[in-house]
Amino acid sequence: MEDKNPLMQLAYDYLESTNTVVFLTGKAGTGKTTFLQNLRKTSGKKLAVVAPTGVAAINAGGMTIHSFFQLSFAPVIPSGDEQPEAHYNPEKKELLANLELLIIDEISMVRPDVLDQIDLILRNVKGNKHPFGGVQLLLIGDLSQLSPIIKDDEWNILRPYYQTPYFFSSHVMQRANYVRIELNHVFRQKEQAFVDILNEVRNQQISPDSLALLNERYIPNFRPNENDPYITLTTHNSIAQTVNDEMLNNLQGTEIEFKATVRGDFPRDAYPTETTLKLKAGAQVMFVKNDSSAEKLYYNGKIGRVSLINEGTVYVDCGDKREIAVEAVEWTNIKYQMDGEDINESNSGSFAQVPLKLAWAITIHKSQGLTFEKAIIDVSESFAHGQAYVALSRCRSLPGMVLRNPVSARNIIGDPAVARFNRQAEALLPNADRLSHDQQRYSQFLLSELFNFEQLKDKLKGFAYLLPELPKDVFEVAEKFNRQLNPARSTQAAKYFRDKLTQAVEQAHRQLPTIVAQSKEKAGKADQLIIWLMNRVKLMEYFSANEFSTMAYLDAIKNKINNYEGSYLKALNALPNEKLYEQLLTWRDKVASKEQVMPNMVLTEKALATIAEKLPATLKTLSGIKGVGPHKVNSYGADIIMLIRNYEQGDTAEQVSLF
């Protein structure tokens, strides 16, 4: 598709040859999701995909922003360079330290303080002062669609620091180098008349003729046939509930009621589901909460049908390998308030209920990112920016749409802040000259990364006595070089640092046996320090003999370093069944490449090492290993058990089929 679409090709070129932040926008149905899917398959960068809600994350094939970065949902006042509060385990730190491209889908729904938190975390983990620590961001979304969900008490906290609740008001976006690329070819809708209507609704300037044509789809008292796959999109939960109640009443069987327990202050408009939830076998339902258990069997927005109700348990069939047993869970109502310079969080109430709701109809908010062949739409009570446009643009065609009530001009609501940003952002559309300039900026950034030793400072904590010369011989010299970056001087600089780091490795190696005798944990950290030094020596060795360029650096990173095997502790304490462990690593990397995720998202090295040590013989035993669990056993268990059996039999011939 990129070859046929110049704007998509331009976006792809930016993402492959720069680290400039790219805001990819466009009307609904212009191929933003398709571009994301293609990029995941073809990008040479280490990437992760996140989104602001569980449904959006599942649709994008990623994780929620808050889960990936372990963020609180509370508003956060920007704090400059202050260290983030999140404490990551070594696996998460490694993942973030290696991240090159972060894709955020549905960016229109992301608050500015969330983007500033991501910037702060990445700068600290990467040890780099550039916006987002030098990680490139691809921001995908349409500001004409749904805006961030932010409560009044949250906005009262953030208002003094941000001009608007949108991502573009974040502090990091004020100083980041970014471009805005707007896709303009509509793929979802083929009828030009319908495309024109959607464009006018998006721009909040619908003509009388277009409004009249749209309202021809108003069919009073429309009732679809039982087998006709219409879904109803509404602005309010109460309207969706009416539709769902009607469909439930049409089902045969006994109706079972589940009563919610409400304590303290929990506003009615914040109820996640009904206080009296009525269900029958055969009812179409949606989960309204993420599964907090280790199994993660469901997420907010997952659809299924009730197969059985047994006392207080509802069994839901989602088309997976097994039914999900669902029982009541609790939500809490959190309030935020300023206390001097701090934000206090308090629990003012709770709501307990089975985390399900009927799902023949859903709210427009839940429909973002989806496409429907047939939909019944009601935007007569639109109350927020972008609602009408999101609802109408979910449909592929006018004939597939039925309006429950006529649409009027007042239902089409826009936000002046978005219109103002869009006008200003027109100057950010890049061209070939801008791309060339940003490619040069990227080259300069990579040159600075070559001589960036901030991560070494972090690894040196607790071991400064081992290498007392590093601050003067390495850190101070690197800072001076980075203040006056010059590719012509990179070869000589690389030779200098190669020699200094080689000396450091030799000094550390001499001390390592003593550290091993003192503390196994400390010895492990010292070993990681030496491995980091050795990899950097290899990189400096390469650029001592080769001129610096963007391609040379990326090639060196990918193929010539980060594969040092000479670990002192590894030789001292070899892993049990190390050959199997290496086979598991190879298998994991193949799976990660196929699924377009980072390897640790499949299984961590620690989990693989435990598998290699314990040699589980059954799926049940494998499931009990920490870091595996039932969900990953369902996905990968058969392959892992086969690898173990082949290893135990000494048969490697069949292993090739797994790879």
Coordinates of N, CA and C in Angstrom, one line a residue, residues 338-526:
M338 N -5.7 18.5 45.7 CA -4.4 19.1 46.0 C -4.2 19.2 47.5
D339 N -3.0 18.9 48.0 CA -2.7 19.1 49.4 C -1.3 19.7 49.4
G340 N -1.2 21.1 49.3 CA 0.0 21.7 49.1 C 0.5 21.5 47.7
E341 N 1.7 20.9 47.6 CA 2.3 20.5 46.3 C 2.0 19.1 45.9
D342 N 1.3 18.3 46.8 CA 1.0 16.9 46.6 C -0.4 16.7 46.1
I343 N -0.6 15.5 45.4 CA -1.9 15.1 45.1 C -2.3 14.0 46.0
N344 N -3.4 14.1 46.7 CA -3.9 13.1 47.6 C -5.0 12.3 46.9
E345 N -4.9 11.0 47.1 CA -5.9 10.1 46.5 C -6.7 9.4 47.6
S346 N -8.0 9.4 47.5 CA -8.8 8.8 48.6 C -9.9 7.9 47.9
N347 N -10.3 6.9 48.6 CA -11.3 6.0 48.2 C -12.6 6.4 48.9
S348 N -13.5 7.0 48.0 CA -14.8 7.5 48.6 C -16.0 6.6 48.5
G349 N -15.8 5.5 47.8 CA -17.0 4.6 47.6 C -16.6 3.4 46.8
S350 N -17.5 2.4 46.7 CA -17.2 1.2 45.9 C -18.5 0.7 45.3
F351 N -18.3 -0.2 44.3 CA -19.4 -0.8 43.5 C -19.0 -2.2 43.2
A352 N -19.8 -3.2 43.7 CA -19.5 -4.6 43.5 C -20.6 -5.3 42.7
Q353 N -20.1 -6.0 41.6 CA -21.1 -6.6 40.7 C -20.4 -7.6 39.8
V354 N -21.1 -8.5 39.2 CA -20.5 -9.4 38.1 C -20.1 -8.4 37.0
P355 N -18.8 -8.6 36.5 CA -18.3 -7.6 35.5 C -18.7 -7.8 34.1
L356 N -20.0 -7.8 33.9 CA -20.6 -8.1 32.6 C -21.7 -7.1 32.3
K357 N -22.0 -6.8 31.0 CA -23.2 -6.1 30.6 C -23.7 -6.7 29.3
L358 N -25.0 -6.5 29.0 CA -25.5 -7.0 27.8 C -24.9 -6.2 26.6
A359 N -24.8 -6.8 25.5 CA -24.0 -6.2 24.4 C -24.6 -6.3 23.0
W360 N -25.9 -6.3 22.9 CA -26.5 -6.1 21.6 C -26.3 -4.7 21.1
A361 N -26.2 -3.8 22.1 CA -25.9 -2.4 21.8 C -24.7 -1.9 22.7
I362 N -24.0 -1.0 22.1 CA -22.8 -0.5 22.8 C -22.8 1.0 22.6
T363 N -22.0 1.7 23.5 CA -21.9 3.1 23.4 C -20.9 3.5 22.3
I364 N -21.0 4.7 21.7 CA -20.1 5.1 20.7 C -18.7 5.0 21.1
H365 N -18.4 5.4 22.4 CA -17.1 5.4 22.9 C -16.4 4.0 22.8
K366 N -17.2 2.9 23.0 CA -16.7 1.6 23.0 C -16.5 1.1 21.5
S367 N -17.1 1.8 20.6 CA -17.0 1.4 19.2 C -15.8 2.0 18.4
Q368 N -15.0 2.9 19.0 CA -13.9 3.5 18.3 C -12.9 2.5 17.8
G369 N -12.6 2.6 16.5 CA -11.6 1.7 15.9 C -12.2 0.5 15.3
L370 N -13.6 0.3 15.4 CA -14.3 -0.9 14.9 C -15.0 -0.5 13.6
T371 N -15.3 -1.5 12.8 CA -16.0 -1.3 11.5 C -17.2 -2.2 11.4
F372 N -18.4 -1.7 11.0 CA -19.6 -2.5 11.0 C -20.2 -2.5 9.6
E373 N -20.7 -3.7 9.2 CA -21.4 -3.8 7.9 C -22.8 -3.2 8.1
K374 N -23.4 -3.5 9.2 CA -24.8 -3.1 9.5 C -24.8 -2.5 10.9
A375 N -25.3 -1.3 11.0 CA -25.4 -0.7 12.3 C -26.6 0.2 12.5
I376 N -27.2 0.2 13.7 CA -28.3 1.2 14.0 C -27.6 2.3 14.9
I377 N -27.8 3.5 14.4 CA -27.0 4.6 15.1 C -28.0 5.6 15.6
D378 N -27.7 6.1 16.8 CA -28.5 7.2 17.5 C -27.5 8.2 18.0
V379 N -27.4 9.3 17.3 CA -26.6 10.5 17.8 C -27.4 11.7 18.1
S380 N -28.7 11.5 18.3 CA -29.6 12.6 18.6 C -29.3 13.2 19.9
E381 N -28.6 12.6 20.8 CA -28.3 13.2 22.1 C -26.8 13.3 22.3
S382 N -26.0 13.6 21.2 CA -24.6 13.7 21.3 C -24.3 14.9 22.3
F383 N -23.2 14.6 23.1 CA -22.9 15.7 24.1 C -21.4 16.0 24.1
A384 N -20.6 15.3 23.3 CA -19.2 15.5 23.4 C -18.6 15.6 22.0
H385 N -17.4 16.2 21.9 CA -16.6 16.4 20.7 C -16.4 15.1 20.0
G386 N -16.7 15.0 18.7 CA -16.4 13.8 17.9 C -17.4 12.7 18.0
Q387 N -18.4 12.7 18.8 CA -19.2 11.5 19.0 C -20.0 11.2 17.7
A388 N -20.6 12.2 17.1 CA -21.4 11.9 15.9 C -20.5 11.4 14.7
Y389 N -19.3 12.0 14.6 CA -18.4 11.5 13.5 C -17.9 10.1 13.8
V390 N -17.5 9.7 15.0 CA -17.1 8.4 15.3 C -18.2 7.4 14.9
A391 N -19.4 7.7 15.4 CA -20.5 6.7 15.2 C -20.8 6.5 13.7
L392 N -20.9 7.6 12.9 CA -21.3 7.5 11.5 C -20.2 6.9 10.7
S393 N -18.9 7.1 11.1 CA -17.8 6.6 10.3 C -17.5 5.1 10.6
R394 N -18.2 4.5 11.6 CA -18.0 3.1 11.8 C -18.6 2.3 10.7
C395 N -19.5 2.9 9.9 CA -20.3 2.1 8.9 C -19.5 2.1 7.6
R396 N -19.6 1.0 6.9 CA -19.0 0.9 5.5 C -19.8 1.7 4.5
S397 N -21.1 1.8 4.6 CA -21.9 2.3 3.6 C -23.2 3.0 4.2
L398 N -23.8 3.8 3.4 CA -25.1 4.4 3.8 C -26.2 3.3 3.9
P399 N -26.3 2.4 2.9 CA -27.3 1.4 2.9 C -27.2 0.5 4.2
G400 N -26.0 0.4 4.7 CA -25.8 -0.5 5.9 C -26.1 0.2 7.2
M401 N -26.5 1.5 7.1 CA -26.8 2.3 8.3 C -28.3 2.6 8.4
V402 N -28.8 2.5 9.7 CA -30.1 2.9 10.0 C -30.0 3.9 11.1
L403 N -30.7 5.0 11.0 CA -30.7 6.1 12.0 C -32.0 5.8 12.9
R404 N -31.7 5.7 14.2 CA -32.9 5.5 15.1 C -33.7 6.8 15.2
N405 N -32.9 8.0 15.2 CA -33.6 9.3 15.2 C -32.9 10.2 14.2
P406 N -33.6 11.2 13.7 CA -32.9 12.1 12.7 C -31.7 12.8 13.3
V407 N -30.7 13.2 12.5 CA -29.6 13.9 12.9 C -29.8 15.4 12.6
S408 N -29.4 16.3 13.5 CA -29.5 17.7 13.2 C -28.1 18.3 13.4
A409 N -27.9 19.5 12.9 CA -26.6 20.2 12.9 C -26.1 20.3 14.3
R410 N -27.0 20.5 15.3 CA -26.5 20.6 16.7 C -25.9 19.4 17.3
N411 N -26.2 18.2 16.6 CA -25.6 16.9 17.1 C -24.1 16.8 16.7
I412 N -23.6 17.7 15.8 CA -22.3 17.6 15.4 C -21.4 18.6 16.1
I413 N -20.7 18.1 17.1 CA -20.0 18.9 18.1 C -18.5 18.9 17.9
G414 N -17.9 20.0 17.8 CA -16.4 20.1 17.7 C -15.8 20.8 18.8
D415 N -14.4 20.8 18.9 CA -13.7 21.4 19.9 C -12.8 22.5 19.3
P416 N -12.9 23.8 19.6 CA -12.1 24.8 19.0 C -10.6 24.6 19.2
A417 N -10.2 24.0 20.3 CA -8.8 23.7 20.6 C -8.2 22.8 19.5
V418 N -9.0 21.8 19.1 CA -8.6 20.9 18.1 C -8.5 21.6 16.7
A419 N -9.5 22.4 16.4 CA -9.5 23.1 15.1 C -8.3 24.1 15.0
R420 N -8.0 24.7 16.2 CA -6.8 25.6 16.2 C -5.5 24.8 16.0
F421 N -5.4 23.7 16.6 CA -4.2 22.9 16.5 C -4.1 22.4 15.0
N422 N -5.2 22.0 14.4 CA -5.1 21.5 13.1 C -4.7 22.5 12.1
R423 N -5.1 23.8 12.3 CA -4.7 24.9 11.4 C -3.2 25.1 11.6
Q424 N -2.7 25.1 12.8 CA -1.3 25.4 13.1 C -0.4 24.2 12.6
A425 N -1.0 23.0 12.6 CA -0.2 21.8 12.3 C 0.0 21.6 10.8
E426 N -0.8 22.4 10.0 CA -0.6 22.3 8.5 C 0.8 22.6 8.1
A427 N 1.5 23.4 8.9 CA 2.9 23.8 8.6 C 3.8 22.6 8.9
L428 N 3.3 21.6 9.6 CA 4.2 20.5 10.0 C 4.2 19.4 9.0
L429 N 3.5 19.5 7.8 CA 3.5 18.5 6.8 C 4.9 18.4 6.2
P430 N 5.6 17.3 6.3 CA 7.0 17.3 5.7 C 7.0 17.1 4.2
N431 N 8.2 17.4 3.7 CA 8.5 17.2 2.3 C 9.8 16.5 2.2
A432 N 10.3 16.3 1.0 CA 11.6 15.7 0.8 C 12.8 16.4 1.5
D433 N 12.8 17.7 1.4 CA 13.8 18.5 2.1 C 13.8 18.3 3.6
R434 N 12.6 18.4 4.1 CA 12.4 18.2 5.6 C 12.9 16.8 6.0
L435 N 12.5 15.8 5.2 CA 12.9 14.4 5.5 C 14.5 14.3 5.5
S436 N 15.1 14.9 4.5 CA 16.6 14.9 4.4 C 17.2 15.6 5.6
H437 N 16.6 16.7 6.1 CA 17.1 17.4 7.2 C 17.0 16.5 8.5
D438 N 15.8 15.9 8.6 CA 15.6 15.0 9.8 C 16.4 13.8 9.8
Q439 N 16.8 13.3 8.6 CA 17.7 12.1 8.5 C 19.1 12.5 9.0
Q440 N 19.5 13.8 8.7 CA 20.8 14.3 9.2 C 20.8 14.4 10.7
R441 N 19.6 14.9 11.3 CA 19.5 15.0 12.7 C 19.6 13.7 13.4
Y442 N 19.0 12.7 12.8 CA 19.0 11.3 13.3 C 20.5 10.8 13.3
S443 N 21.2 11.1 12.3 CA 22.6 10.7 12.2 C 23.4 11.3 13.4
Q444 N 23.2 12.6 13.6 CA 23.8 13.3 14.7 C 23.4 12.7 16.1
F445 N 22.2 12.3 16.2 CA 21.7 11.7 17.4 C 22.4 10.4 17.7
L446 N 22.6 9.5 16.6 CA 23.2 8.2 16.7 C 24.7 8.4 17.1
L447 N 25.3 9.4 16.5 CA 26.7 9.7 16.8 C 26.9 10.0 18.3
S448 N 25.9 10.8 18.8 CA 25.9 11.1 20.3 C 25.7 9.9 21.1
E449 N 24.9 9.0 20.6 CA 24.6 7.7 21.3 C 25.8 6.8 21.4
L450 N 26.7 6.9 20.3 CA 27.9 6.1 20.3 C 28.8 6.4 21.5
F451 N 28.8 7.7 21.9 CA 29.6 8.1 23.0 C 28.8 8.6 24.2
N452 N 27.7 7.9 24.4 CA 26.8 8.2 25.5 C 27.0 7.1 26.5
F453 N 27.6 7.5 27.7 CA 27.9 6.5 28.7 C 27.0 6.6 30.0
E454 N 25.8 7.2 29.8 CA 24.9 7.3 31.0 C 24.5 6.0 31.5
Q455 N 24.3 5.0 30.7 CA 23.9 3.6 31.2 C 25.1 3.0 32.0
L456 N 26.3 3.3 31.6 CA 27.4 2.8 32.3 C 27.5 3.4 33.7
K457 N 27.1 4.7 33.8 CA 27.1 5.3 35.1 C 26.1 4.5 36.1
D458 N 25.0 4.2 35.5 CA 24.0 3.4 36.3 C 24.5 2.1 36.7
K459 N 25.2 1.4 35.8 CA 25.7 0.0 36.1 C 26.9 0.1 37.0
L460 N 27.5 1.2 37.1 CA 28.7 1.4 37.9 C 28.4 1.6 39.4
K461 N 27.1 1.9 39.7 CA 26.7 2.1 41.1 C 27.1 1.0 42.0
G462 N 27.8 1.2 43.0 CA 28.3 0.2 43.9 C 29.6 -0.4 43.5
F463 N 30.1 0.0 42.3 CA 31.4 -0.6 41.9 C 32.4 0.5 41.5
A464 N 32.1 1.8 41.9 CA 33.0 2.9 41.5 C 34.4 2.6 42.0
Y465 N 34.6 1.9 43.1 CA 35.9 1.7 43.6 C 36.7 0.8 42.7
L466 N 36.0 0.0 41.9 CA 36.7 -0.9 41.0 C 37.4 -0.2 39.8
L467 N 36.7 0.9 39.4 CA 37.2 1.6 38.2 C 37.2 3.1 38.5
P468 N 38.1 3.6 39.4 CA 38.2 5.0 39.8 C 38.5 5.9 38.7
E469 N 39.1 5.5 37.6 CA 39.6 6.4 36.5 C 38.5 6.7 35.5
L470 N 37.4 5.9 35.5 CA 36.3 6.1 34.5 C 35.7 7.6 34.5
P471 N 35.4 8.2 35.7 CA 34.8 9.5 35.6 C 35.7 10.5 34.8
K472 N 37.0 10.5 35.0 CA 37.9 11.4 34.3 C 38.2 11.0 32.9
D473 N 38.5 9.7 32.8 CA 39.0 9.2 31.5 C 37.9 9.0 30.5
V474 N 36.7 8.7 30.9 CA 35.6 8.3 30.0 C 34.5 9.3 30.1
F475 N 33.9 9.5 31.2 CA 32.7 10.4 31.3 C 32.9 11.8 30.9
E476 N 34.0 12.4 31.5 CA 34.3 13.8 31.2 C 34.7 14.0 29.7
V477 N 35.5 13.1 29.2 CA 35.9 13.2 27.8 C 34.7 13.1 26.9
A478 N 33.8 12.1 27.2 CA 32.6 11.9 26.3 C 31.7 13.1 26.3
E479 N 31.5 13.8 27.5 CA 30.7 14.9 27.6 C 31.3 16.1 26.7
K480 N 32.6 16.2 26.7 CA 33.2 17.3 25.9 C 33.0 17.0 24.4
F481 N 33.2 15.7 24.0 CA 33.0 15.3 22.6 C 31.6 15.6 22.2
N482 N 30.6 15.2 23.0 CA 29.2 15.3 22.6 C 28.8 16.8 22.5
R483 N 29.5 17.7 23.2 CA 29.2 19.1 23.0 C 29.6 19.7 21.7
Q484 N 30.5 19.0 21.0 CA 31.0 19.4 19.7 C 31.1 18.2 18.8
L485 N 29.9 17.6 18.5 CA 29.8 16.4 17.7 C 30.5 16.6 16.3
N486 N 31.3 15.7 15.9 CA 32.0 15.9 14.6 C 32.3 14.4 14.1
P487 N 31.6 14.0 13.0 CA 31.8 12.7 12.5 C 33.2 12.4 12.1
A488 N 33.9 13.5 11.6 CA 35.3 13.4 11.2 C 36.2 12.9 12.3
R489 N 35.8 13.3 13.5 CA 36.7 12.9 14.7 C 36.3 11.6 15.4
S490 N 35.2 11.0 14.8 CA 34.7 9.8 15.5 C 35.6 8.6 15.5
T491 N 36.5 8.5 14.5 CA 37.4 7.3 14.4 C 38.4 7.4 15.6
Q492 N 39.0 8.6 15.7 CA 40.0 8.8 16.8 C 39.4 8.7 18.1
A493 N 38.1 9.2 18.3 CA 37.4 9.1 19.6 C 37.2 7.7 19.9
A494 N 36.8 6.9 18.9 CA 36.5 5.5 19.1 C 37.7 4.7 19.6
K495 N 38.9 5.1 19.0 CA 40.1 4.4 19.4 C 40.4 4.8 20.9
Y496 N 40.2 6.0 21.2 CA 40.5 6.5 22.6 C 39.7 5.7 23.6
F497 N 38.3 5.6 23.3 CA 37.4 5.0 24.3 C 37.6 3.4 24.3
R498 N 38.0 2.9 23.1 CA 38.3 1.5 23.0 C 39.4 1.1 24.0
D499 N 40.5 1.9 24.0 CA 41.6 1.6 24.9 C 41.2 1.8 26.4
K500 N 40.5 2.8 26.7 CA 40.1 3.1 28.1 C 39.2 2.0 28.6
L501 N 38.2 1.6 27.8 CA 37.3 0.6 28.2 C 37.9 -0.8 28.3
T502 N 38.8 -1.0 27.4 CA 39.5 -2.3 27.5 C 40.3 -2.4 28.8
Q503 N 40.9 -1.3 29.2 CA 41.6 -1.3 30.5 C 40.6 -1.5 31.7
A504 N 39.5 -0.9 31.5 CA 38.4 -1.1 32.6 C 38.0 -2.5 32.7
V505 N 37.8 -3.2 31.6 CA 37.4 -4.6 31.6 C 38.5 -5.5 32.3
E506 N 39.7 -5.2 32.0 CA 40.8 -6.0 32.6 C 40.8 -5.8 34.1
Q507 N 40.6 -4.5 34.5 CA 40.6 -4.2 36.0 C 39.4 -4.9 36.7
A508 N 38.3 -4.9 36.1 CA 37.1 -5.5 36.7 C 37.2 -7.0 36.7
H509 N 37.7 -7.6 35.7 CA 37.9 -9.0 35.7 C 38.8 -9.5 36.8
R510 N 39.8 -8.7 37.1 CA 40.8 -9.1 38.2 C 40.1 -9.1 39.5
Q511 N 39.1 -8.2 39.7 CA 38.4 -8.1 41.0 C 37.2 -9.1 41.1
L512 N 36.7 -9.6 40.0 CA 35.4 -10.4 40.0 C 35.5 -11.6 40.9
P513 N 36.6 -12.4 40.9 CA 36.6 -13.6 41.9 C 36.4 -13.2 43.3
T514 N 36.9 -12.0 43.7 CA 36.7 -11.6 45.1 C 35.3 -11.2 45.3
I515 N 34.6 -10.6 44.4 CA 33.2 -10.2 44.5 C 32.3 -11.4 44.6
V516 N 32.7 -12.5 43.8 CA 31.9 -13.7 43.8 C 31.9 -14.3 45.2
A517 N 33.0 -14.3 45.8 CA 33.2 -14.9 47.2 C 32.4 -14.1 48.2
Q518 N 32.1 -12.8 47.9 CA 31.4 -11.9 48.9 C 29.9 -12.1 48.8
S519 N 29.4 -12.0 47.6 CA 27.9 -11.9 47.4 C 27.6 -12.4 46.0
K520 N 26.7 -13.4 45.9 CA 26.3 -13.9 44.6 C 25.5 -12.8 43.8
E521 N 24.6 -12.1 44.5 CA 23.8 -11.0 43.9 C 24.7 -9.9 43.4
K522 N 25.7 -9.5 44.2 CA 26.6 -8.4 43.8 C 27.5 -8.9 42.6
A523 N 27.9 -10.2 42.6 CA 28.7 -10.7 41.6 C 27.9 -10.7 40.3
G524 N 26.6 -11.0 40.3 CA 25.8 -10.9 39.1 C 25.8 -9.6 38.5
K525 N 25.6 -8.5 39.3 CA 25.6 -7.2 38.8 C 27.0 -6.8 38.3
A526 N 28.0 -7.2 38.9 CA 29.4 -6.9 38.4 C 29.6 -7.6 37.0

